[in-house]
PDB file of C-alpha atoms in Angstrom:
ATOM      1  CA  UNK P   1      23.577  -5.788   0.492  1.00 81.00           C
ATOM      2  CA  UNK P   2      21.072  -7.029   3.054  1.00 91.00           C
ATOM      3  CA  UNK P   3      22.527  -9.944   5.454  1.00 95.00           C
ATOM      4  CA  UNK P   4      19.760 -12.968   5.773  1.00 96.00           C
ATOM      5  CA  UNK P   5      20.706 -15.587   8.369  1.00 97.00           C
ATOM      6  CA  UNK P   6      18.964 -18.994   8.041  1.00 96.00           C
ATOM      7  CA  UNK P   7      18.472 -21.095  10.539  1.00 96.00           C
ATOM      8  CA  UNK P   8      17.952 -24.443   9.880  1.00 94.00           C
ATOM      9  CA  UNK P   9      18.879 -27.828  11.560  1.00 93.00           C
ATOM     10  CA  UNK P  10      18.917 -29.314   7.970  1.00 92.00           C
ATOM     11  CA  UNK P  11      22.001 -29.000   6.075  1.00 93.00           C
ATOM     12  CA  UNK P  12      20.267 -29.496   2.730  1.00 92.00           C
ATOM     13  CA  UNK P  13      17.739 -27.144   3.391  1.00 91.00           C
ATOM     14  CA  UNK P  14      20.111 -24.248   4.266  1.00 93.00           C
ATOM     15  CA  UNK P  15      22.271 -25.067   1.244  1.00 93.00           C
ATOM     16  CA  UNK P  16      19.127 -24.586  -0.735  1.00 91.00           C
ATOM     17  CA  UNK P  17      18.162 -21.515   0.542  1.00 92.00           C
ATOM     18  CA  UNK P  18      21.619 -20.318   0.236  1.00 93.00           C
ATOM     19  CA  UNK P  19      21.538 -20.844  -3.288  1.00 92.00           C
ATOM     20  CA  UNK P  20      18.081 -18.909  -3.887  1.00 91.00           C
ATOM     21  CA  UNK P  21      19.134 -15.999  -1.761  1.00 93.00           C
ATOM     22  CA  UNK P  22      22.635 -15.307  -3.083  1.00 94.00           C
ATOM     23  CA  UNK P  23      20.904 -15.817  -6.724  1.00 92.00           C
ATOM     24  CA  UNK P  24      19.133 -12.200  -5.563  1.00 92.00           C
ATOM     25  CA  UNK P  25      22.206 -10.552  -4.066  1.00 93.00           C
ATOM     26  CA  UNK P  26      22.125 -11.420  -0.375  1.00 95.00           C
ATOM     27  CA  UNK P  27      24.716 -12.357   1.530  1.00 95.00           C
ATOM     28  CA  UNK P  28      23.560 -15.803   3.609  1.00 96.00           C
ATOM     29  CA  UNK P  29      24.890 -16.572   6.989  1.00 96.00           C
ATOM     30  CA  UNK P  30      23.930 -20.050   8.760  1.00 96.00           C
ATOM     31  CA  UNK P  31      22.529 -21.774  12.268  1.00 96.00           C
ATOM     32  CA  UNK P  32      22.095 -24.990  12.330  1.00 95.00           C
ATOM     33  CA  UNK P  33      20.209 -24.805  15.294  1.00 95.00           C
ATOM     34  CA  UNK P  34      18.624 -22.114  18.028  1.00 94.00           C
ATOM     35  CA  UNK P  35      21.596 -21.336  20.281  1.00 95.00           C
ATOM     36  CA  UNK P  36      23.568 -21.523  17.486  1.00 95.00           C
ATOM     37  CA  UNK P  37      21.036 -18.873  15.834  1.00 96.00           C
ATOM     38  CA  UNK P  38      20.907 -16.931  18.615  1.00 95.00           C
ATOM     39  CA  UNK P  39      24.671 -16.300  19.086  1.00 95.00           C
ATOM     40  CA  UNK P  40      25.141 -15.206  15.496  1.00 95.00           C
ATOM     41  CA  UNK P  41      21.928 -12.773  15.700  1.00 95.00           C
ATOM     42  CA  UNK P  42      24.292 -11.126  18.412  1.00 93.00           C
ATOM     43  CA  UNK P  43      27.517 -11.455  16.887  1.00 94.00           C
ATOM     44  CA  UNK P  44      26.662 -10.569  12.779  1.00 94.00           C
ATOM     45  CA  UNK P  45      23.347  -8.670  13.377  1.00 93.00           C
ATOM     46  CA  UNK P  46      21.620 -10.092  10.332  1.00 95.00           C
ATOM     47  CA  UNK P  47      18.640  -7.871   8.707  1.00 94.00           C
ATOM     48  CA  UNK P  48      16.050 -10.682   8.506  1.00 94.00           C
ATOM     49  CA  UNK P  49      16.136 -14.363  10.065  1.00 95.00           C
ATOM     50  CA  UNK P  50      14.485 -16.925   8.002  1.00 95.00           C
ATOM     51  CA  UNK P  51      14.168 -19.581  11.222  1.00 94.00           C
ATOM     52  CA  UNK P  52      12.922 -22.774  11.502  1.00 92.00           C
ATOM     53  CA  UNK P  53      10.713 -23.833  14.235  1.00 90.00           C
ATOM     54  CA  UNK P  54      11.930 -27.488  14.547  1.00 89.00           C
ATOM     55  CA  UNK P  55      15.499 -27.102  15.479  1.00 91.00           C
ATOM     56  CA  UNK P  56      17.431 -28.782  18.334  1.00 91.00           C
ATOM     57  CA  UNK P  57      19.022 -27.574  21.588  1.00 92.00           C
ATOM     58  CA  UNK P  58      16.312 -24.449  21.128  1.00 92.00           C
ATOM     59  CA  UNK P  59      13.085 -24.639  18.979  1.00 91.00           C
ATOM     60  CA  UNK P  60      12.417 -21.358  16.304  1.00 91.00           C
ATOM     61  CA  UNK P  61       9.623 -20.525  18.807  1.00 90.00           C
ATOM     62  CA  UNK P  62      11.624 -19.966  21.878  1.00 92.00           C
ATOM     63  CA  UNK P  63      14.847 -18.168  19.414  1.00 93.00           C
ATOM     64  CA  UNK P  64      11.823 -15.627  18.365  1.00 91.00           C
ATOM     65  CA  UNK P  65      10.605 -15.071  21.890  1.00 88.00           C
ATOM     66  CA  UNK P  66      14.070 -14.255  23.144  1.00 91.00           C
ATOM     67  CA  UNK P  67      15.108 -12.015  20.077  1.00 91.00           C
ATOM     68  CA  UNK P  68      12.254 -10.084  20.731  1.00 85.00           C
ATOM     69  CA  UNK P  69      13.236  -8.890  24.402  1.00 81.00           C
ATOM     70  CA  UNK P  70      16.173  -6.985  22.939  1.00 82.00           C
ATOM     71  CA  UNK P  71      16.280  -6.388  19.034  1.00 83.00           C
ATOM     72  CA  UNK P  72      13.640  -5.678  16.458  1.00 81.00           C
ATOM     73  CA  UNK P  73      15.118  -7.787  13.345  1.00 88.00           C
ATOM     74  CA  UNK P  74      12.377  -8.940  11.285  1.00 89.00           C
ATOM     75  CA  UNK P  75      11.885 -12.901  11.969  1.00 92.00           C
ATOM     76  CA  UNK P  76      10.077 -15.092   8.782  1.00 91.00           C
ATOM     77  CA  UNK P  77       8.906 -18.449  10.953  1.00 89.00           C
ATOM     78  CA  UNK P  78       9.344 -21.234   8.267  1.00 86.00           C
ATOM     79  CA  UNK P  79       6.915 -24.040   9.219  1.00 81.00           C
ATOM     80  CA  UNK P  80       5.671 -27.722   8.487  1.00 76.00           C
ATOM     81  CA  UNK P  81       2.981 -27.087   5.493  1.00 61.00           C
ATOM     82  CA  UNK P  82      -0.187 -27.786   7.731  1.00 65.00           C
ATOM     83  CA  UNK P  83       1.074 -26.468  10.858  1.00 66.00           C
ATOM     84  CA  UNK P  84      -1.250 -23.913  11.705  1.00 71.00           C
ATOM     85  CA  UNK P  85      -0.848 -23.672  15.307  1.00 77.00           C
ATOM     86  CA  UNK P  86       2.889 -23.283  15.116  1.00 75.00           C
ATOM     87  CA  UNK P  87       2.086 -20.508  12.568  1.00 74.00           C
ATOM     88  CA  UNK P  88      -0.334 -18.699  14.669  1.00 77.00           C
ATOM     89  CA  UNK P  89       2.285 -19.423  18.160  1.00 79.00           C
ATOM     90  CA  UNK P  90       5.337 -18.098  15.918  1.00 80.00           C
ATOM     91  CA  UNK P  91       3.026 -14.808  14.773  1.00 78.00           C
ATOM     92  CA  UNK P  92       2.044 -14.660  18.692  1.00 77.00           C
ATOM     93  CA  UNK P  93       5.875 -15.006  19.413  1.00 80.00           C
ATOM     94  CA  UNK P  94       6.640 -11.933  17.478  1.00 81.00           C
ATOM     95  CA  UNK P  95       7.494 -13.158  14.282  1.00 85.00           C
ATOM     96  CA  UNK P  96       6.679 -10.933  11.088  1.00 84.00           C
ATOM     97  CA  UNK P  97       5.642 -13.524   8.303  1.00 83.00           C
ATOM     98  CA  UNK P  98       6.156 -17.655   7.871  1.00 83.00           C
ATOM     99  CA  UNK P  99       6.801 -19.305   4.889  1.00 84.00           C
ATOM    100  CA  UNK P 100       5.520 -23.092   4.886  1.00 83.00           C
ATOM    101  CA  UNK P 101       7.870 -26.248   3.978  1.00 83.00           C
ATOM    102  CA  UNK P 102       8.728 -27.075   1.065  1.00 82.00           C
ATOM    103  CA  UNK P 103       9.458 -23.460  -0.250  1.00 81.00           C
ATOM    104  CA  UNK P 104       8.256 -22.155  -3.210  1.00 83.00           C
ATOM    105  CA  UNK P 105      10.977 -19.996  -4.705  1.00 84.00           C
ATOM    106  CA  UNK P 106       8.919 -16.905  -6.068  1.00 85.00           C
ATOM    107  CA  UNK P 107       6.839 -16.974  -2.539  1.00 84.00           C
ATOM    108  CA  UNK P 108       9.842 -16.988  -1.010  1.00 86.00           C
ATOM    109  CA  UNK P 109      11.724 -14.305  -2.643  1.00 87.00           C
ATOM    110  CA  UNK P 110       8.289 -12.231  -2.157  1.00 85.00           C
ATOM    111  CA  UNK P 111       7.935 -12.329   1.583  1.00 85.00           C
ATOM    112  CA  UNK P 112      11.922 -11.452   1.956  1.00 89.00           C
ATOM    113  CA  UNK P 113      11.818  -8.503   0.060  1.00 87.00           C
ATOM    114  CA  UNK P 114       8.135  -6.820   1.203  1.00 83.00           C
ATOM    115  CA  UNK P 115       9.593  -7.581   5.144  1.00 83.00           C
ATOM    116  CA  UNK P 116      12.899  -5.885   3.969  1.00 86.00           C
ATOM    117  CA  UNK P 117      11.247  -3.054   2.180  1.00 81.00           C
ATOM    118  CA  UNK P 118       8.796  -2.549   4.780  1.00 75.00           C
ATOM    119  CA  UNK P 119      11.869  -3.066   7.473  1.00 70.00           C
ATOM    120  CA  UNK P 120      13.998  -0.248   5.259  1.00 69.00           C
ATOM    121  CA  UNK P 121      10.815   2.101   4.816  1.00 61.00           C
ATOM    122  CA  UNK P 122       9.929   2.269   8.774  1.00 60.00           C
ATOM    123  CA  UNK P 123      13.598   2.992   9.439  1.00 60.00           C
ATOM    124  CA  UNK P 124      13.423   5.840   6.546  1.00 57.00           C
ATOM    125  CA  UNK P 125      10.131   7.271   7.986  1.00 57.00           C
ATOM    126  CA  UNK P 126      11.716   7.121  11.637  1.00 54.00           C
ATOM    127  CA  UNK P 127      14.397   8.963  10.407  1.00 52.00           C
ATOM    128  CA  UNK P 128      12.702  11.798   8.587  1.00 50.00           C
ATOM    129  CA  UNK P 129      10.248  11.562  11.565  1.00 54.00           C
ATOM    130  CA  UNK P 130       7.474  12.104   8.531  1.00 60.00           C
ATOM    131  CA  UNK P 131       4.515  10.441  10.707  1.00 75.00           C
ATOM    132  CA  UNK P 132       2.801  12.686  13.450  1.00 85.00           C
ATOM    133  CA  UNK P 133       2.130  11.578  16.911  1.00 90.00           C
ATOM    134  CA  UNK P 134      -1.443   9.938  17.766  1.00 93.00           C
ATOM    135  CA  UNK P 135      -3.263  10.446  20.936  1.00 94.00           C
ATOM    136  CA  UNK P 136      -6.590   9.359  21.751  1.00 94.00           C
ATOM    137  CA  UNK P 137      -8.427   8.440  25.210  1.00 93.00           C
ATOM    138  CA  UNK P 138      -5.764   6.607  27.101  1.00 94.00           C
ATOM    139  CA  UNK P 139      -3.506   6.264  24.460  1.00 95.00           C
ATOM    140  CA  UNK P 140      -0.219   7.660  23.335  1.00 96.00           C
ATOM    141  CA  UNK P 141       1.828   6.344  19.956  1.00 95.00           C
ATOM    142  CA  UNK P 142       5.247   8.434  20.018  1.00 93.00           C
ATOM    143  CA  UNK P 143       6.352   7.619  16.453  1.00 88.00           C
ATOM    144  CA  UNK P 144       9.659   9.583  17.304  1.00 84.00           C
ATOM    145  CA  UNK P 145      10.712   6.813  19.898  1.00 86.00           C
ATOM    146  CA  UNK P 146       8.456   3.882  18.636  1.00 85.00           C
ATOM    147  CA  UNK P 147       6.452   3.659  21.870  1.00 91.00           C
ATOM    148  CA  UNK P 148       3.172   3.558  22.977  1.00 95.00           C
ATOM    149  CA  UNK P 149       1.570   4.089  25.992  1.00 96.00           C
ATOM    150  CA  UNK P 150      -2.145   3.071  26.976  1.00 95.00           C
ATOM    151  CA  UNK P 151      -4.073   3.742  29.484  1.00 95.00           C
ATOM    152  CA  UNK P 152      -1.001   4.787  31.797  1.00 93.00           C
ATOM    153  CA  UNK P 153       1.129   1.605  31.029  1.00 94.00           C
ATOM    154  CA  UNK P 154       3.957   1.867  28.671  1.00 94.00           C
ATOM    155  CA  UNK P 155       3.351  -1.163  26.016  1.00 93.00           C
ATOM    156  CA  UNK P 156       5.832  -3.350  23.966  1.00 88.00           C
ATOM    157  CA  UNK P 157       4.794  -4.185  20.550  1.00 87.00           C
ATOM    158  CA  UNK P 158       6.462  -5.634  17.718  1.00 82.00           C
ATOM    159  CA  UNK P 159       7.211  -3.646  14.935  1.00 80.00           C
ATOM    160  CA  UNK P 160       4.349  -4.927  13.200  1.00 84.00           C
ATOM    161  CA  UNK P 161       2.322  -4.190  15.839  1.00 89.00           C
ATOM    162  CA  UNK P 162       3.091  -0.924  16.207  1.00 91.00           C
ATOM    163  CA  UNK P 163       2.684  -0.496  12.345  1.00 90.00           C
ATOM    164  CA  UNK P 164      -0.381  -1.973  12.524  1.00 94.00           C
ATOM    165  CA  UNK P 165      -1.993  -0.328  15.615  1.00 96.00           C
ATOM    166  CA  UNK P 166      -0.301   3.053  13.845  1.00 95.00           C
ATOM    167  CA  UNK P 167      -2.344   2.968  11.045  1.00 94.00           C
ATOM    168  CA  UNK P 168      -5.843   2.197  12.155  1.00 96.00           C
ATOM    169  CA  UNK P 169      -5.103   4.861  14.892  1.00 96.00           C
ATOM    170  CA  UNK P 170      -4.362   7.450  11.922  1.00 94.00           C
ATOM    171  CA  UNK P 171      -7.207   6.735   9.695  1.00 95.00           C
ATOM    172  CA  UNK P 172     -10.314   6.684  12.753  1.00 94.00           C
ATOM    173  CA  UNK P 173     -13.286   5.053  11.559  1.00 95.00           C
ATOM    174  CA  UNK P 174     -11.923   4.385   8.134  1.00 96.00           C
ATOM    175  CA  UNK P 175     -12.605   0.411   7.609  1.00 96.00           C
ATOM    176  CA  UNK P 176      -9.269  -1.347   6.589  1.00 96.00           C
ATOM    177  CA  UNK P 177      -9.637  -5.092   4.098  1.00 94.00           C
ATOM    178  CA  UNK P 178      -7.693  -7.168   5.623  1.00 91.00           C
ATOM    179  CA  UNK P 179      -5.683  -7.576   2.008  1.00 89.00           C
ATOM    180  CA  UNK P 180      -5.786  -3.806   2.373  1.00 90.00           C
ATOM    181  CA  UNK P 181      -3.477  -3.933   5.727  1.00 91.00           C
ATOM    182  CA  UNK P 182      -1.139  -6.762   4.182  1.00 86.00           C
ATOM    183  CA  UNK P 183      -0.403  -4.375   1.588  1.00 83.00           C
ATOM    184  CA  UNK P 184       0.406  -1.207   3.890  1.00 84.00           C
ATOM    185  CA  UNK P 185       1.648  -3.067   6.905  1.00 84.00           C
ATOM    186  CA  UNK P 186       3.688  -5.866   5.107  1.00 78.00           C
ATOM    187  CA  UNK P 187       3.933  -4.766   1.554  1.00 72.00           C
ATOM    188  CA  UNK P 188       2.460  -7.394  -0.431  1.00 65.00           C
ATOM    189  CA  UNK P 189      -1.075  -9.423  -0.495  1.00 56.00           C
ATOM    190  CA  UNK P 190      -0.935 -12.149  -3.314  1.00 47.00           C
ATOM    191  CA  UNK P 191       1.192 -14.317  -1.160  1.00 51.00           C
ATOM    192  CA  UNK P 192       0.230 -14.220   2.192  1.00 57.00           C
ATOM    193  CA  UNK P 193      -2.399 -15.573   4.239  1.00 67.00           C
ATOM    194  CA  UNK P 194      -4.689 -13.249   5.902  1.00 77.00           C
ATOM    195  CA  UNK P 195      -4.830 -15.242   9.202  1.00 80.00           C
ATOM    196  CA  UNK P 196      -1.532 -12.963   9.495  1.00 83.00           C
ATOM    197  CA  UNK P 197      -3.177 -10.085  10.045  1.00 89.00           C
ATOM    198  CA  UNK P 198      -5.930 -11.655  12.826  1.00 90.00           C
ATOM    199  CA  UNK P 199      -3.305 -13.071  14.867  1.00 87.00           C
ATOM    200  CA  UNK P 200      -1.258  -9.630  15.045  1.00 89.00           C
ATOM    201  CA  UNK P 201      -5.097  -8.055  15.898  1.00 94.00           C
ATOM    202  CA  UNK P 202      -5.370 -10.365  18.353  1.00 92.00           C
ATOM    203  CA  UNK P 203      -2.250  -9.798  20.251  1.00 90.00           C
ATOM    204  CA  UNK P 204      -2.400  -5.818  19.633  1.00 95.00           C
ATOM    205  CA  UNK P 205      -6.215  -6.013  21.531  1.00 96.00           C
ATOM    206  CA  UNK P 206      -4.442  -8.137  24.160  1.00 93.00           C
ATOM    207  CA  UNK P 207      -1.346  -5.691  24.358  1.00 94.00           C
ATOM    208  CA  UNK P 208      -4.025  -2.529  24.849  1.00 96.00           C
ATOM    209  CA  UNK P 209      -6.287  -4.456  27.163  1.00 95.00           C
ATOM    210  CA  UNK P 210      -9.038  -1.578  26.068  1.00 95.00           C
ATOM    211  CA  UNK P 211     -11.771  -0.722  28.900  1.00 94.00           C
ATOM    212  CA  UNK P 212     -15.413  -1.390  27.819  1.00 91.00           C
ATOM    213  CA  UNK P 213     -15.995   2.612  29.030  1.00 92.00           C
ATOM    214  CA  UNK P 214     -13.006   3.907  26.843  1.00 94.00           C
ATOM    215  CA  UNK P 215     -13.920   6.556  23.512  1.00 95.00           C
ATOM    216  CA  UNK P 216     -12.519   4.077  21.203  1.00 96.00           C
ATOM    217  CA  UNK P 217     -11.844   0.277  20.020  1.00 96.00           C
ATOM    218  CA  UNK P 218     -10.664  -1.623  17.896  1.00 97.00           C
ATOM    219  CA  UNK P 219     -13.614  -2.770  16.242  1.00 96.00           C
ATOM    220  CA  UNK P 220     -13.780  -6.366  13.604  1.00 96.00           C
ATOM    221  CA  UNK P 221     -15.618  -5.262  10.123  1.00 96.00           C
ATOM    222  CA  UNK P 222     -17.085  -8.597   9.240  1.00 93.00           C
ATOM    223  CA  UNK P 223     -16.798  -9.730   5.818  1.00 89.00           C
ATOM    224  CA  UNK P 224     -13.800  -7.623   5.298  1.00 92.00           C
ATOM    225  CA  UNK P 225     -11.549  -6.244   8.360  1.00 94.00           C
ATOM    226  CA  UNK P 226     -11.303  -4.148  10.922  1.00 97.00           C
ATOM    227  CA  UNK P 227     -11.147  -0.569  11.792  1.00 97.00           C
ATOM    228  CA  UNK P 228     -10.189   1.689  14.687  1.00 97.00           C
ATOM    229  CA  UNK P 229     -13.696   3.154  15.771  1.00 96.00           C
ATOM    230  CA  UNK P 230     -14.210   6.359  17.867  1.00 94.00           C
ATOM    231  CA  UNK P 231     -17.427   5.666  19.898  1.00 84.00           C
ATOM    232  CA  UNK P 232     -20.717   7.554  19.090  1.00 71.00           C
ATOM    233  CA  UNK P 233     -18.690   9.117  15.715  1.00 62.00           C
ATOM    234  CA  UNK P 234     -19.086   5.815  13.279  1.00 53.00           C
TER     235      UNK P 234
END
């Protein structure tokens, strides 16, 4: 039984969520705000945070950014329903998915169980150590000890990130959709917004810091994606 902690200044909105999540078999622990959140991510070491960004005493933002220095549990940012740049700040943050306020109960359900499937699946393909190494100009993904290195730097990504940069790295020149990389990367399209993918883009091409003289980039298809090019081999 997977362990969801929700994190929530609003006692009403945590009961609800309790209620929809033990429906499905989960067992539900509660924050009612970020210190609070942060202790229990410590103490119970939940398998997926749904947090809120407005809380008191520490916002969801700031809970994210400090999970993310030491554990890898996957994070769904719940935000105000036309708060875009807390969506994009809490994907910049580290955060795997958001779900906007107030929740739809089948999009919710959806997002928790593709992040937990895709969350159980890496862990199974870590352990079976099924995926092969990738190394290209200035650039080293060890999928053995979920690290990369580029261009002599050792780089940390989140483990969407890494997923991410992973599979455009495998497939060279093949042009991902960006539907396409919601599927493989997060394990379901019909609910999420593709603006997820271009924000995790984004920070993976500011991670990598590419030079302008390296072999390969990370090149925008427009009109449909993007796809990890090797230079003079399109």
């Amino acid at each position: 039984m997977a362990k969801i902690l929700v994190a929530d200044d609003e006692q009403s909105i945590r009961e609800i969520l309790r209620i929809y999540l033990e429906n499905e078999g989960y067992e539900v622990l509660e924050a009612e705000d970020g210190a609070d959140a942060l202790r229990k991510i410590e103490l119970d070491k939940p398998d997926l945070v749904l947090l809120d960004i407005m809380m008191p005493i520490l916002d969801g933002i700031e809970v994210c950014r400090q999970v993310r220095k030491h554990h890898d549990i996957p994070i769904i940012m719940a935000t105000a329903k036309d708060a875009d740049d807390d969506r994009i700040l809490g994907l910049e943050m580290g955060a795997d998915d958001y779900i906007t306020k107030p929740f739809n109960n089948r999009e919710l359900m959806a997002r928790v169980k593709a992040v937990l499937r895709r969350s159980s699946t890496q862990q199974e393909d870590n352990n079976k150590n099924s995926k092969k190494n990738v190394t290209l100009d200035g650039l080293i993904i060890d999928v053995e000890s979920f690290t990369v290195t580029a261009f002599g730097k050792s780089i940390a990504l989140t483990s969407r990130e890494f997923e991410l940069l992973y599979h455009l790295a495998s497939n060279p020149n093949k042009a991902f959709s960006r539907n396409q990389l919601l599927e493989e990367i997060w394990g379901y399209s019909y609910y999420s917004d593709t603006r997820t993918v271009d924000t995790h883009i984004k920070r993976v091409r500011q991670k990598l810091n590419i030079p302008v003289d390296c072999t390969w980039d990370i090149e925008t298809v427009w009109g449909l994606g993007y796809k990890l090019t090797i230079k003079g081999n399109q």
